[in-house]
Coordinates of C-alpha atoms in Angstrom, one line a residue:
X29 CA -11.4 -0.2 -4.7
X30 CA -13.9 -2.4 -2.7
X31 CA -11.2 -4.1 -0.7
X32 CA -9.8 -0.6 0.2
X33 CA -13.2 0.5 1.3
X34 CA -13.4 -2.5 3.6
X35 CA -10.0 -1.7 5.1
X36 CA -11.0 1.9 5.6
X37 CA -13.8 0.7 7.8
X38 CA -11.5 -1.6 9.7
X39 CA -8.8 1.0 10.1
X40 CA -11.0 3.8 11.3
X41 CA -9.7 6.7 13.4
X42 CA -10.3 4.9 16.7
X43 CA -8.3 1.8 15.7
X44 CA -5.4 3.8 14.2
X45 CA -5.3 5.9 17.4
X46 CA -5.3 2.7 19.5
X47 CA -2.5 1.3 17.3
X48 CA -0.4 4.4 17.9
X49 CA -1.2 5.3 21.5
X50 CA -2.7 2.2 22.9
X51 CA -5.9 1.8 25.0
X52 CA -6.5 1.2 28.7
X53 CA -8.5 -2.0 29.2
X54 CA -9.7 -3.5 32.5
X55 CA -8.7 -7.1 32.2
X56 CA -10.5 -10.1 33.7
X57 CA -8.3 -10.1 36.8
X58 CA -9.4 -6.5 37.5
X59 CA -6.1 -4.9 36.6
X60 CA -6.2 -2.0 34.1
X61 CA -3.5 -2.5 31.4
X62 CA -2.3 -0.3 28.6
X63 CA -2.8 -2.4 25.5
X64 CA -1.5 -1.7 21.9
X65 CA -3.7 -3.7 19.5
X66 CA -2.0 -5.2 16.5
X67 CA -2.9 -7.2 13.5
X68 CA -0.1 -9.7 13.6
X69 CA -0.6 -11.5 10.3
X70 CA -2.4 -10.8 7.1
X71 CA -2.1 -13.8 4.9
X72 CA -2.5 -13.1 1.2
X73 CA -1.0 -14.5 -2.0
X74 CA 0.9 -12.3 -4.4
X75 CA -2.1 -11.2 -6.6
X76 CA -4.1 -10.2 -3.5
X77 CA -1.1 -8.3 -2.0
X78 CA -0.6 -6.4 -5.3
X79 CA -4.3 -5.5 -5.3
X80 CA -3.9 -4.0 -1.8
X81 CA -0.5 -2.4 -2.6
X82 CA -2.1 -0.9 -5.8
X83 CA 0.7 -2.2 -8.1
X84 CA 0.4 -4.2 -11.3
X85 CA 0.4 -8.0 -11.0
X86 CA 3.7 -9.2 -12.6
X87 CA 4.6 -5.6 -13.6
X88 CA 8.0 -4.1 -14.3
X89 CA 8.3 -3.1 -10.6
X90 CA 6.8 -6.1 -8.8
X91 CA 7.9 -5.2 -5.3
X92 CA 5.4 -3.3 -3.1
X93 CA 8.2 -1.7 -1.1
X94 CA 10.6 -0.4 -3.7
X95 CA 10.8 0.4 -7.4
X96 CA 13.2 -2.4 -8.2
X97 CA 12.9 -3.4 -11.9
X98 CA 12.6 -7.1 -12.8
X99 CA 15.9 -6.8 -14.8
X100 CA 17.7 -6.1 -11.5
X101 CA 16.6 -9.3 -9.8
X102 CA 20.0 -10.8 -10.5
X103 CA 21.6 -8.2 -8.2
X104 CA 19.4 -9.1 -5.1
X105 CA 21.5 -9.3 -2.0
X106 CA 24.4 -7.1 -3.3
X107 CA 25.3 -3.8 -1.6
X108 CA 24.1 -1.9 -4.7
X109 CA 20.8 -3.7 -4.3
X110 CA 20.4 -2.5 -0.8
X111 CA 21.2 1.1 -1.8
X112 CA 18.7 0.9 -4.7
X113 CA 15.9 -0.5 -2.6
X114 CA 16.4 2.1 0.2
X115 CA 16.6 5.1 -2.2
X116 CA 13.8 4.0 -4.6
X117 CA 11.0 3.5 -2.1
X118 CA 7.6 2.7 -3.7
X119 CA 5.1 5.3 -2.8
X120 CA 1.6 6.1 -3.9
X121 CA 1.9 8.3 -7.0
X122 CA -1.3 10.2 -6.5
X123 CA -1.0 12.5 -9.5
X124 CA -0.4 9.7 -12.0
X125 CA -3.2 7.6 -10.7
X126 CA -5.6 10.6 -10.7
X127 CA -4.7 11.4 -14.3
X128 CA -5.2 7.8 -15.4
X129 CA -8.4 7.6 -13.4
X130 CA -9.8 10.7 -15.1
X131 CA -8.9 9.5 -18.6
X132 CA -10.8 6.2 -17.8
X133 CA -13.9 7.6 -16.0
X134 CA -14.2 11.1 -17.4
X135 CA -12.9 10.6 -21.0
X136 CA -14.0 7.0 -21.5
X137 CA -10.6 5.6 -22.3
X138 CA -10.2 1.8 -22.0
X139 CA -8.6 0.7 -18.7
X140 CA -5.6 -0.9 -20.6
X141 CA -5.7 1.8 -23.3
X142 CA -2.6 3.8 -24.4
X143 CA -3.6 7.0 -22.5
X144 CA -4.0 5.5 -19.0
X145 CA -1.0 3.3 -19.6
X146 CA 1.3 6.2 -20.2
X147 CA 0.7 7.3 -16.6
X148 CA 0.8 3.9 -15.0
X149 CA 2.9 1.3 -16.8
X150 CA 6.4 2.6 -16.1
X151 CA 5.9 2.4 -12.3
X152 CA 3.7 -0.7 -12.4
X153 CA 0.7 1.3 -11.1
X154 CA -3.0 0.5 -11.5
X155 CA -5.8 3.1 -11.7
X156 CA -7.1 2.4 -8.2
X157 CA -7.7 5.3 -5.9
X158 CA -6.3 4.4 -2.4
X159 CA -8.6 5.2 0.5
X160 CA -7.4 7.6 3.2
X161 CA -6.6 4.7 5.6
X162 CA -3.7 3.7 3.3
X163 CA -2.3 7.0 2.5
X164 CA 1.2 7.5 3.8
X165 CA 0.8 11.1 4.9
X166 CA -2.1 10.3 7.3
X167 CA -0.4 7.2 8.8
X168 CA 3.3 8.0 8.7
X169 CA 3.7 7.5 12.4
X170 CA 2.7 3.9 12.5
X171 CA 2.9 2.7 9.0
X172 CA 0.1 0.1 9.4
X173 CA 0.0 -0.2 5.7
X174 CA 3.6 -1.4 5.4
X175 CA 3.3 -3.7 8.4
X176 CA 0.3 -5.4 7.0
X177 CA 0.7 -5.7 3.3
X178 CA 4.4 -5.5 2.4

């Protein structure tokens, strides 16, 4: 959850607003220009990306964008694959994560114990609470999360 706290600071309300609506900046030549700041690249290896995407490293659904199961990798590129990936979009399953989080932190269950796993394993989730800066409902207009990490 530490890396999410850092990104929450980086993607504060002002930076998200600038990303959506732009900012007017007086440039060196004296001309005011409307600029839309972007983070063009975010380099990360697979384990770091799954940490940020809050999915399980090498889990049953290893894609941060869709809920494609490992067993369907042989169908990649087919028309049925496109349909499956556009209809089974990976999202933050808040209720499952909260339930697992509560069993760990309130009931003292082990992180990889049977009780938290019943909420998480099927969708390759981890018991990490996503900060507000990554929630889809607050950033649905610009989808910075998808642009950066997926």
